[in-house]
XYZ file of C-alpha atoms in Angstrom:
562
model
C 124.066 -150.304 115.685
C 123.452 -147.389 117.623
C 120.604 -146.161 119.536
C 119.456 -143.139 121.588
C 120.269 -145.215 124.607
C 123.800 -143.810 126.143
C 126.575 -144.284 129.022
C 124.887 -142.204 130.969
C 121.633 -143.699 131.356
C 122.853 -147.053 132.330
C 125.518 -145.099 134.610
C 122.132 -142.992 136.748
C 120.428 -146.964 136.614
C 123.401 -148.223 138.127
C 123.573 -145.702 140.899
C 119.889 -146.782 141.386
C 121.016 -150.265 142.232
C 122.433 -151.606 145.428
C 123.076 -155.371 144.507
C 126.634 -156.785 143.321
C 127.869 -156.790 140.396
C 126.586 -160.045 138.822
C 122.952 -159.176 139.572
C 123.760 -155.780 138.150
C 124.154 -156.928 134.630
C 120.905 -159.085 134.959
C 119.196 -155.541 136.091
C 120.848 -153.668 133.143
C 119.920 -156.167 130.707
C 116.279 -155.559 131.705
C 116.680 -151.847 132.047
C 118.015 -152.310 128.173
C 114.895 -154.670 127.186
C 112.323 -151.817 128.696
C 114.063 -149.275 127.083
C 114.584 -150.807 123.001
C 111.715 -152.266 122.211
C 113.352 -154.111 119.248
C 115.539 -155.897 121.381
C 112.995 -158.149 122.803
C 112.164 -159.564 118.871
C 116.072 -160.715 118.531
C 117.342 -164.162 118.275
C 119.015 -165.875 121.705
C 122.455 -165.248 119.701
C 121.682 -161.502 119.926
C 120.412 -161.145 123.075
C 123.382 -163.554 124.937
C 125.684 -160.865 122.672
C 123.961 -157.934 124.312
C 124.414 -159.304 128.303
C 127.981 -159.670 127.133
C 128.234 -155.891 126.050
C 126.685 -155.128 129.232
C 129.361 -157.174 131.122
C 132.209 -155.480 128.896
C 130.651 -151.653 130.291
C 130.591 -152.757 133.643
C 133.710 -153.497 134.266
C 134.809 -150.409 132.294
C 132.630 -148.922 134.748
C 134.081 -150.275 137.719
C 137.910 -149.339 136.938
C 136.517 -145.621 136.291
C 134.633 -145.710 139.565
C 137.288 -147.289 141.478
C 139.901 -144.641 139.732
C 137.376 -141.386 140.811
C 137.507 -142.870 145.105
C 133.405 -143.849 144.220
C 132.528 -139.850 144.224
C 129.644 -139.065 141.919
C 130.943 -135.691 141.485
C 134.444 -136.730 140.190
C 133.399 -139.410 138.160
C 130.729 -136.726 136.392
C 133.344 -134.229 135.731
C 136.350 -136.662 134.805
C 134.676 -138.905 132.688
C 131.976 -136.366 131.029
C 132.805 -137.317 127.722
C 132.339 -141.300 128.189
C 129.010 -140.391 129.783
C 127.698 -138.998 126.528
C 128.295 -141.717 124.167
C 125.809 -143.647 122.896
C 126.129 -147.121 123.749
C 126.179 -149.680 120.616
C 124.125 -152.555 119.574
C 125.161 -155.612 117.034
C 123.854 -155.036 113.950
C 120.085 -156.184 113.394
C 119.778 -158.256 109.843
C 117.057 -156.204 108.257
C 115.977 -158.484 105.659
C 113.291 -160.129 105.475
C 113.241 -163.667 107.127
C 112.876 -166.688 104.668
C 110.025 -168.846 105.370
C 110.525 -172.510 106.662
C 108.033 -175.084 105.849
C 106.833 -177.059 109.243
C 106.955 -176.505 112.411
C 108.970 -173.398 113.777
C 111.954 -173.254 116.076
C 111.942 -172.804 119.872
C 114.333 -171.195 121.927
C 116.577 -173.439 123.863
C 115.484 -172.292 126.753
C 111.773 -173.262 126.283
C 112.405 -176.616 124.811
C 111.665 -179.965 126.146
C 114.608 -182.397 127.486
C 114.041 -184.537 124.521
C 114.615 -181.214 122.269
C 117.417 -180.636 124.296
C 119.445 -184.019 123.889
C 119.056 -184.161 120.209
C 120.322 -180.603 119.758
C 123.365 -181.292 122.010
C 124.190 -184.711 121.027
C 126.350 -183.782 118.163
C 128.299 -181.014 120.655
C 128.269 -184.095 123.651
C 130.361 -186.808 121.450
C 132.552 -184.496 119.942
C 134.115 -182.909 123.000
C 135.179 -184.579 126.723
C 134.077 -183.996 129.541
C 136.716 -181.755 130.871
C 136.410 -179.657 127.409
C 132.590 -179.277 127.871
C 132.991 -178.147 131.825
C 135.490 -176.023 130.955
C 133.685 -174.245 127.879
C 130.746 -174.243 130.090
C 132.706 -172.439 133.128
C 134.106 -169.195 130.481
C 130.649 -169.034 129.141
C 128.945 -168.398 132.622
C 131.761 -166.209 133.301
C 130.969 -164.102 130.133
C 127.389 -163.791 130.820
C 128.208 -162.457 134.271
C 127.554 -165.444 136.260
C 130.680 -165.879 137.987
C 129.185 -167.793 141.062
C 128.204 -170.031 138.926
C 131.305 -170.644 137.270
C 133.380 -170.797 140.539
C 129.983 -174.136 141.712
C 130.994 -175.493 138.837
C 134.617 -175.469 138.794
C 134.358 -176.665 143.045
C 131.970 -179.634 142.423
C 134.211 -180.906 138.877
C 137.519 -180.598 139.458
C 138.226 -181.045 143.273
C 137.799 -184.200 145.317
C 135.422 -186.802 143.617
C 133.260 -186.650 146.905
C 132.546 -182.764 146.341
C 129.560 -182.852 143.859
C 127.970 -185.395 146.242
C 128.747 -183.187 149.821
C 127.609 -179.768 147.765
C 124.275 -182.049 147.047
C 124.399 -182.703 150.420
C 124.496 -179.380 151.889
C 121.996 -177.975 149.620
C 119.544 -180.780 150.209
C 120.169 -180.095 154.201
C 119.747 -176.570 153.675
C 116.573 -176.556 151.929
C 115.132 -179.299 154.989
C 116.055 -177.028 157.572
C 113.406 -174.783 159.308
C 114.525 -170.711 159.203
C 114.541 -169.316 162.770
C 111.765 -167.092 163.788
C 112.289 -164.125 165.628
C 110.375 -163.286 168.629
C 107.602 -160.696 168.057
C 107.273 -157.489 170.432
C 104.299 -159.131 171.751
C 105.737 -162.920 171.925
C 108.312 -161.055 173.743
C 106.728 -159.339 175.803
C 104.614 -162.600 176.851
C 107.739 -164.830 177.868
C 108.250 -161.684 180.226
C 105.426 -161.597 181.867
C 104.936 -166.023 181.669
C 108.332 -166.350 182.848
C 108.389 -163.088 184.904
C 111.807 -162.202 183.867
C 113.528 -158.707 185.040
C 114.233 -156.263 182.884
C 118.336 -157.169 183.472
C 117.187 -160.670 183.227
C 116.236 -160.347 179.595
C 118.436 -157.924 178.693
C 121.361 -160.984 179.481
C 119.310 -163.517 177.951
C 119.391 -161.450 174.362
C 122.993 -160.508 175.062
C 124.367 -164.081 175.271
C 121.776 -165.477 172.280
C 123.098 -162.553 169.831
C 126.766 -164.135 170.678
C 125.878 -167.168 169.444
C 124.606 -165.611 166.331
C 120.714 -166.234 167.209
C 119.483 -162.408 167.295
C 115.767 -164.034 167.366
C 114.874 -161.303 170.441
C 113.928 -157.620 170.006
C 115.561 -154.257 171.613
C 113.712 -154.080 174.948
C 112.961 -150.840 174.136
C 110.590 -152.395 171.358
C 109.067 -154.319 173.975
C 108.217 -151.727 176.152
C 106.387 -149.935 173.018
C 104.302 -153.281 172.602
C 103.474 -153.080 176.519
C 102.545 -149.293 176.265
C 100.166 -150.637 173.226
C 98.332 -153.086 175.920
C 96.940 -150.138 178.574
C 93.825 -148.023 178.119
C 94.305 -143.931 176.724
C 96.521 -142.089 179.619
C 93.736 -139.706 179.741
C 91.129 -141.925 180.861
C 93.006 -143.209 183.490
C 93.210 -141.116 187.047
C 96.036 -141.985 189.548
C 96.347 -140.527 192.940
C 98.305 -141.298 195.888
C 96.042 -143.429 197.363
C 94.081 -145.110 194.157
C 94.183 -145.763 190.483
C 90.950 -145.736 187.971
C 90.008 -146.300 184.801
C 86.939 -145.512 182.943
C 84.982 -148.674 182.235
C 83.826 -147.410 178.935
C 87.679 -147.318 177.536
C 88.880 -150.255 179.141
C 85.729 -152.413 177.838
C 87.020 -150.101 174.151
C 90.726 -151.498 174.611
C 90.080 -154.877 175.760
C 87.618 -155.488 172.555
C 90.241 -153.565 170.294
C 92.967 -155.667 171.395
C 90.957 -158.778 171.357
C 89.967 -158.488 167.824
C 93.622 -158.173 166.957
C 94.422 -161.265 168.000
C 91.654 -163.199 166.248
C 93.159 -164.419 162.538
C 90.805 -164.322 159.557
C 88.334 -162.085 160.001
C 85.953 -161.212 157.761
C 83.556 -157.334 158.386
C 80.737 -159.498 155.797
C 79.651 -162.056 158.709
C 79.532 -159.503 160.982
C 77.249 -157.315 158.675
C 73.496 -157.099 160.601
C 73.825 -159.427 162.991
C 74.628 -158.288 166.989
C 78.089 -159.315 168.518
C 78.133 -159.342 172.258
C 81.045 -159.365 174.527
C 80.292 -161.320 177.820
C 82.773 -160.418 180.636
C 82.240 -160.891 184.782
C 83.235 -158.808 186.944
C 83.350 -158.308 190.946
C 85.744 -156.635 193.627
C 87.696 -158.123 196.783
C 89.858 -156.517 199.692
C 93.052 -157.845 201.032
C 94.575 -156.649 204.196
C 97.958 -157.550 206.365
C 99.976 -156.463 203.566
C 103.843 -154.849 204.147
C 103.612 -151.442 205.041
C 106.509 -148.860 203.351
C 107.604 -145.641 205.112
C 105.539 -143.428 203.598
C 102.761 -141.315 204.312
C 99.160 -140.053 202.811
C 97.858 -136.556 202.451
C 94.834 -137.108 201.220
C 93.076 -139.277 203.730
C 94.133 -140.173 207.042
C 92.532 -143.781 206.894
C 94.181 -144.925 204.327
C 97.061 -147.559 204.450
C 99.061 -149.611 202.043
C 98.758 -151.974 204.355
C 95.393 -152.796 202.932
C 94.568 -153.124 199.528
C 90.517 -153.102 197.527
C 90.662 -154.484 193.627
C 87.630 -153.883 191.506
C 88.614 -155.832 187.805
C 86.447 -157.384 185.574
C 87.360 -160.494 182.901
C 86.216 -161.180 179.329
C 84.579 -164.340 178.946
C 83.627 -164.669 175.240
C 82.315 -162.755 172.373
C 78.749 -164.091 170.689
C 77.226 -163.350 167.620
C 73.577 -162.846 167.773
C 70.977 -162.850 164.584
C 69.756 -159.307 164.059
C 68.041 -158.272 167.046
C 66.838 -161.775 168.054
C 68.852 -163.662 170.674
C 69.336 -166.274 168.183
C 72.691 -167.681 168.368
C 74.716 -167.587 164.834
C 78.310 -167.919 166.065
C 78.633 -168.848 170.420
C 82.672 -168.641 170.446
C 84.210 -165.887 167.898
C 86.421 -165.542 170.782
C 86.669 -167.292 174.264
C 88.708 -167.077 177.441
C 90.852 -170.076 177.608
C 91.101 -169.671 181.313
C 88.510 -167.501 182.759
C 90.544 -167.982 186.091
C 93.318 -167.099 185.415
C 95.209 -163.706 186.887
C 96.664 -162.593 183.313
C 92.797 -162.013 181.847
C 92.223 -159.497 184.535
C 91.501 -156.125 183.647
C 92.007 -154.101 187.148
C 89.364 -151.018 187.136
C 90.193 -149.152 190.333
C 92.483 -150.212 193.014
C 92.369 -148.252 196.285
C 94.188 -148.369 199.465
C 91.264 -148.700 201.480
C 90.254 -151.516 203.695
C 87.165 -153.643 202.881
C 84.360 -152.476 204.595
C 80.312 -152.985 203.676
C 80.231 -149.271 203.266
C 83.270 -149.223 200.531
C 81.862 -152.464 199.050
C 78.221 -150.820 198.326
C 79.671 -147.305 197.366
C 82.058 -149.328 194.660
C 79.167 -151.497 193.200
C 77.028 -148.791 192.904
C 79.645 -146.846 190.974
C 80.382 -149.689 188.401
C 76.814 -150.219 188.212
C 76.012 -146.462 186.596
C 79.196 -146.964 184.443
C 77.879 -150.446 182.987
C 74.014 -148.562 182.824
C 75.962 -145.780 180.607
C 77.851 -148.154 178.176
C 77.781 -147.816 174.767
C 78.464 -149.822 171.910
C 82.622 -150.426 171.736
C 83.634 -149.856 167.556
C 86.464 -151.915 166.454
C 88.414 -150.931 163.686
C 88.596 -154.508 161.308
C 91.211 -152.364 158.626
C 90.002 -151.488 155.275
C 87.335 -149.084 156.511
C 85.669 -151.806 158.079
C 84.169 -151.652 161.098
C 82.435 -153.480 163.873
C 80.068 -152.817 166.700
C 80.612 -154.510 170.101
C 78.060 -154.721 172.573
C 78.388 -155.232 175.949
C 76.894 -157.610 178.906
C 78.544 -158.082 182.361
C 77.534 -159.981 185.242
C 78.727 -159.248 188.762
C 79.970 -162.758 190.340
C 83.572 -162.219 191.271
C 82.796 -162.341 194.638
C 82.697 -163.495 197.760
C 80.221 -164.527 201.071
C 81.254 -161.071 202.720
C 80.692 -159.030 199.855
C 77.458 -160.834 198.713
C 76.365 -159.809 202.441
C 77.068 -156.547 202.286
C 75.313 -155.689 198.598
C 72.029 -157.885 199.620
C 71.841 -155.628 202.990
C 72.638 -159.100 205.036
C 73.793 -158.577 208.442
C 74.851 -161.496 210.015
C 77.173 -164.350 208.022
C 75.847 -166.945 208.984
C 72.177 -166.218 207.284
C 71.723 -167.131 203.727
C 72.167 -163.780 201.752
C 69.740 -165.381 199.221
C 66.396 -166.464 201.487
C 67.667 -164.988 204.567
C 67.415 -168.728 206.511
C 69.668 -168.544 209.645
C 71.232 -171.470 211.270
C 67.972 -172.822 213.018
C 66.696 -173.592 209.984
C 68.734 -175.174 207.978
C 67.649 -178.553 209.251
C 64.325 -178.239 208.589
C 64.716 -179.191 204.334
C 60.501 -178.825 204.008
C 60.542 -175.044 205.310
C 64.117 -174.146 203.606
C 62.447 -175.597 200.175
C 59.016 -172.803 200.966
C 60.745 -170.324 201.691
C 61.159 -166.899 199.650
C 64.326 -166.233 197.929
C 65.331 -162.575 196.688
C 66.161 -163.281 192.926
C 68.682 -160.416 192.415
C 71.144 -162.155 194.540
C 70.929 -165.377 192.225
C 72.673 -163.245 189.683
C 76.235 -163.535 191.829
C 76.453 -167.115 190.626
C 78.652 -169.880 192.260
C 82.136 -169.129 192.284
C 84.248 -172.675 191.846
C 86.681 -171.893 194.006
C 85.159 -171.020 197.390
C 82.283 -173.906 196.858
C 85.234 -176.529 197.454
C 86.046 -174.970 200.402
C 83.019 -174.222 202.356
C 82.200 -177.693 201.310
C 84.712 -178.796 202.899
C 84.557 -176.403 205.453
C 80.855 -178.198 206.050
C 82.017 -181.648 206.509
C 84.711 -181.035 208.597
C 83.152 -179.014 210.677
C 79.922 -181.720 211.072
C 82.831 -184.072 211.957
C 83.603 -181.696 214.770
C 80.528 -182.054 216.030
C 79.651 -185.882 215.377
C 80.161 -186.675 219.266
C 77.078 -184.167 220.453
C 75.520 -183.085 217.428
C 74.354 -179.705 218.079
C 75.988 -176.631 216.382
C 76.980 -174.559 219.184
C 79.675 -176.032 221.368
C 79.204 -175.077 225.187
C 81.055 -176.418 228.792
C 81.619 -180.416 228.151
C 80.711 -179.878 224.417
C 83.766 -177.470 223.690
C 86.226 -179.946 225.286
C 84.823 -182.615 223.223
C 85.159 -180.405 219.684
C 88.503 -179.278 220.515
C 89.832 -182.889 221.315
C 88.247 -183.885 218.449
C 89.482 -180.967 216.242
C 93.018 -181.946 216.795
C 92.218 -185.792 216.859
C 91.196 -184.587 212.847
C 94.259 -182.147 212.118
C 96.661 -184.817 213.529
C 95.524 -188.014 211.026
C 95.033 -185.923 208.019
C 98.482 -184.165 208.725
C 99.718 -188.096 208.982
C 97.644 -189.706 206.398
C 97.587 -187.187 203.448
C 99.965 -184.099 204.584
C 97.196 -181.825 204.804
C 96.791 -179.006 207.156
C 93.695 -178.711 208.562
C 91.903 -175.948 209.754
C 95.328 -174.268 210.924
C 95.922 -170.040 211.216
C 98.142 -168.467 208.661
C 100.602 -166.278 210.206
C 99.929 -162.392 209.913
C 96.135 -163.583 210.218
C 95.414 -164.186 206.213
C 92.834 -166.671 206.785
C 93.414 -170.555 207.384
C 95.498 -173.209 205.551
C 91.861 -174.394 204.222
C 92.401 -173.708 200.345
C 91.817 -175.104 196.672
C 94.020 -177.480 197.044
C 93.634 -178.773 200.284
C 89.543 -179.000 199.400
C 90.257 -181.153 196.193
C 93.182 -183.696 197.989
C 90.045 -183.918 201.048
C 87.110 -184.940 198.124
C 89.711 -186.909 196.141
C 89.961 -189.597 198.989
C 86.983 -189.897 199.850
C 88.047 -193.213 201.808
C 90.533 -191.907 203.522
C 88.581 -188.888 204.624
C 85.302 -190.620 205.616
C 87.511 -192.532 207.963
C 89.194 -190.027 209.375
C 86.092 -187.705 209.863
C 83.702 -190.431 210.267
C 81.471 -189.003 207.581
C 79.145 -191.005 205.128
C 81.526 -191.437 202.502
C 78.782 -191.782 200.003
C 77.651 -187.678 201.391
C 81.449 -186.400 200.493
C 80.717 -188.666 197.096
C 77.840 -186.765 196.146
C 79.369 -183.504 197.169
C 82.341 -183.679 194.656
C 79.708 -184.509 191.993
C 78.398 -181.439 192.437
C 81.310 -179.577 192.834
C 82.979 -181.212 189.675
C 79.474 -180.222 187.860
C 80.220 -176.469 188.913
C 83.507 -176.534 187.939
C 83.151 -178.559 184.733
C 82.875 -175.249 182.453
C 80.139 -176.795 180.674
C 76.399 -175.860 180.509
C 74.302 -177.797 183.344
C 70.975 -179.346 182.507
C 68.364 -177.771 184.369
C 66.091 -180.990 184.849
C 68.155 -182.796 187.187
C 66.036 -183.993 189.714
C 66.545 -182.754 193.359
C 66.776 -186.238 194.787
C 70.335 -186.358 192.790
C 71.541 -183.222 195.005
C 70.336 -183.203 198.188
């Protein structure tokens, strides 16, 4: 039967397709069932007849192609004539069907295994084995499924063992995991967590892709991902002596990159309520650093030997209700580890050194830059955006620098009610006395509170034999002695250093570390100090209640700290 359907059409479709040849013939088959709509009505004798016609022109096909060198404009030219024929159908009965009493028949295909065995028993106990697997081979073969065929013929007529090792295999295949690849930004993380080299990595994909695991991107790709984690290049100002970013579009990036890592986000909950992102920030000088041979036009003071970091860290995002301060959602997002270096968002580094003048000049500048903020928008996709509010708090600092922003000239007065060393005995007039409240808005930070606490023992233990703070004639000589009487057991007892200079004068060996190790035994250390141990008790209480992370009851009673 012929139709309007010719060579040429199925020749342009199978220039469209890019798959071998077996899936080919499935593809024409459907190109042929889009195309004749009459097709589709046919029995499952007509339609298995058609895929066979189909399989017949493709390999006609394929010895033309292979006989033009696979050029389109030879093959059009050479076989011009075989393009234009119309391809034929089998002939369609065009009587009517005769009606059948009961039930009518389904295909094959759709029936159920019970429909199946009775149609097939007849066929099963007439013919072997060997005859069915054989018939069944040339049939998938004629339909164009020739991988099929070749299953077949491996797991029947090879070793008796093959059916049940191609079982196997499959069964293994379908258990085993597929290998992820690596991400840019995964990538670009076991960089910076391992702190690998650019070389370093490089060799690491090199010797992976030889053993056929390709699971890490071009490096190249990775640096794209890092460009993708730094503020707009015009917002940023480098010179030879600092480098500054506007708060306003690092606060932008940071919430734009935030909210692309958060998975399942919906713009609905976000609709009229207020979403807050809480960060800290602060600033901090470091100074003994290696110098380089180079030299600074700009200002004379300045060194690379000394170094001044203003950065601020996000903390969490909250959802408020509306206006109200009502809490709907405390944690859309929080800082697993608020301490940690790789959270840090550097705003201006200078190579200044840390003076009271720098220190107030910086604040103040950070301060009009939080006063100006707006509203950060974050893009959600789908035309759906959010607004992002923003709150910072500035306790990322130290004694010196909390000094020099509450005007307090001398270190060892309280920056917060200005008490100075005479009074710190006196509990009744340090409990009357007026505090400044702005300052209580530097907080505690974790870290230096187990050290001067520490600091404060050991240096009462100094000072155990005369009991006054200031050490003068016989009273020196009797801290000294004692001072190294203390560095010597604790340097025995637990390997601590005490107390000790670090060369290229960065501070003393009194750290973290050391701190915890001191309030950790507090056996050890109230007999080596000769300290209450139940004071250095109560002192780690505290200091485990700063550093808990959690929010602290603010009804303890006063007898439970001091």
């Amino acid at each position: 039967m012929e139709s309007k359907l010719t060579h040429r059409d199925l020749y342009f479709k199978i220039l469209d397709l890019k798959s071998n040849k077996n899936y080919k013939v499935e593809a024409l088959y459907d190109f042929v069932l889009c195309k004749v709509d009459y097709v589709k009505e046919q029995s499952e004798n007509y339609q298995s007849d058609l895929k066979k016609k189909l399989h017949i022109f493709m390999n006609e096909f394929d010895k033309r192609w292979q006989k033009c060198n696979r050029t389109k404009n030879r093959f059009d030219t050479i076989f011009e004539t075989w393009l234009n024929k119309k391809f034929i159908f089998s002939e369609v009965s065009k009587s009517l069907p005769m009606s059948h009493v009961g039930r009518p028949k389904v295909l094959f295909s759709k029936a159920c295994d019970k429909t199946k065995r009775h149609k097939t028993q007849t066929l099963r106990t007439s013919n072997s084995t060997e005859e069915l697997v054989y018939a069944a081979q040339l049939s998938l073969k004629e339909t164009g499924n020739v991988d099929a065929a070749k299953l077949l013929k491996e797991a029947t007529s090879t070793t008796p063992t093959r059916a049940l090792n191609i079982q196997r295999a499959y069964t293994a295949f379908q258990n085993v995991k597929p290998v992820q690849m690596y991400s840019e930004e995964d990538a670009l993380a076991l960089i910076i967590d391992a702190k690998l080299t650019k070389s370093q990595y490089t060799l690491i994909r090199l010797q992976a892709k030889q053993r056929n695991a390709n699971i890490y991107p071009a490096y190249n790709k990775i640096l794209e991902a890092k460009s993708q984690c730094y503020p707009k290049k015009d917002q940023v100002l480098i010179t030879e002596i600092s480098a500054e970013a506007t708060l306003q579009s690092l606060l932008n990036h940071t919430v734009q990159r935030i909210f692309q890592s958060i998975e399942n986000l919906s713009a609905y909950e976000f609709k009229n309520n207020t979403v807050v992102l809480l960060s800290k920030w602060g600033l901090d000088g470091s100074s003994g650093l290696a110098q380089y041979k180079q030299k600074f036009n700009d200002v004379q003071s300045a060194s690379d030997s000394n170094i001044f970091l203003t950065s601020f860290v996000p903390i969490q995002i909250i959802m408020y209700s509306g206006e109200s301060k009502e809490v709907l959602k405390e944690f859309i997002w929080k800082n697993p580890r608020t301490s940690s270096t790789k959270y840090c968002r550097p705003i201006h580094i200078q190579f200044q050194k840390e003076t009271t003048e720098l220190i107030q000049n910086e604040v103040s500048n950070i301060s009009n830059q939080i006063q100006n903020l707006v509203s950060s928008i974050v893009n959600l996709g789908n035309d759906d955006f959010v607004s992002v509010k923003h709150e910072l708090v500035l306790t990322m600092i130290d004694g010196k620098v909390c000094n020099a922003i509450s005007d307090n000239k001398s270190a060892q007065k309280c920056y917060i009610c200005g008490a100075g060393p005479k009074d710190m005995n006196n509990l009744n007039t340090i409990k009357q006395r007026p505090i400044d409240p702005s300052t209580l808005s530097f907080g505690l930070s974790s870290l230096h509170a187990w050290i001067r606490f520490f600091e404060c023992l050991i240096h009462v233990a100094y000072r155990l034999g005369f009991k006054k703070w200031q050490a003068r004639g016989d009273d020196q000589e009797m801290l000294k002695k004692k001072k190294k009487e203390i560095q010597t057991k604790f340097r025995q007892e637990l390997g601590l250093l005490i107390d000790q200079p670090r060369p290229g004068g960065s501070g003393t060996t009194n750290d973290g570390n050391t701190a915890r190790r001191f309030f950790s035994n507090p056996d050890v250390s109230s007999s080596i100090t000769g300290v209450d141990k139940n004071i250095i008790v109560r002192f780690k209480v505290i200091l485990e209640v700063i550093s808990s992370g959690e929010k602290i009851k603010g009804n303890i009673k006063q007898n439970n700290v001091i």
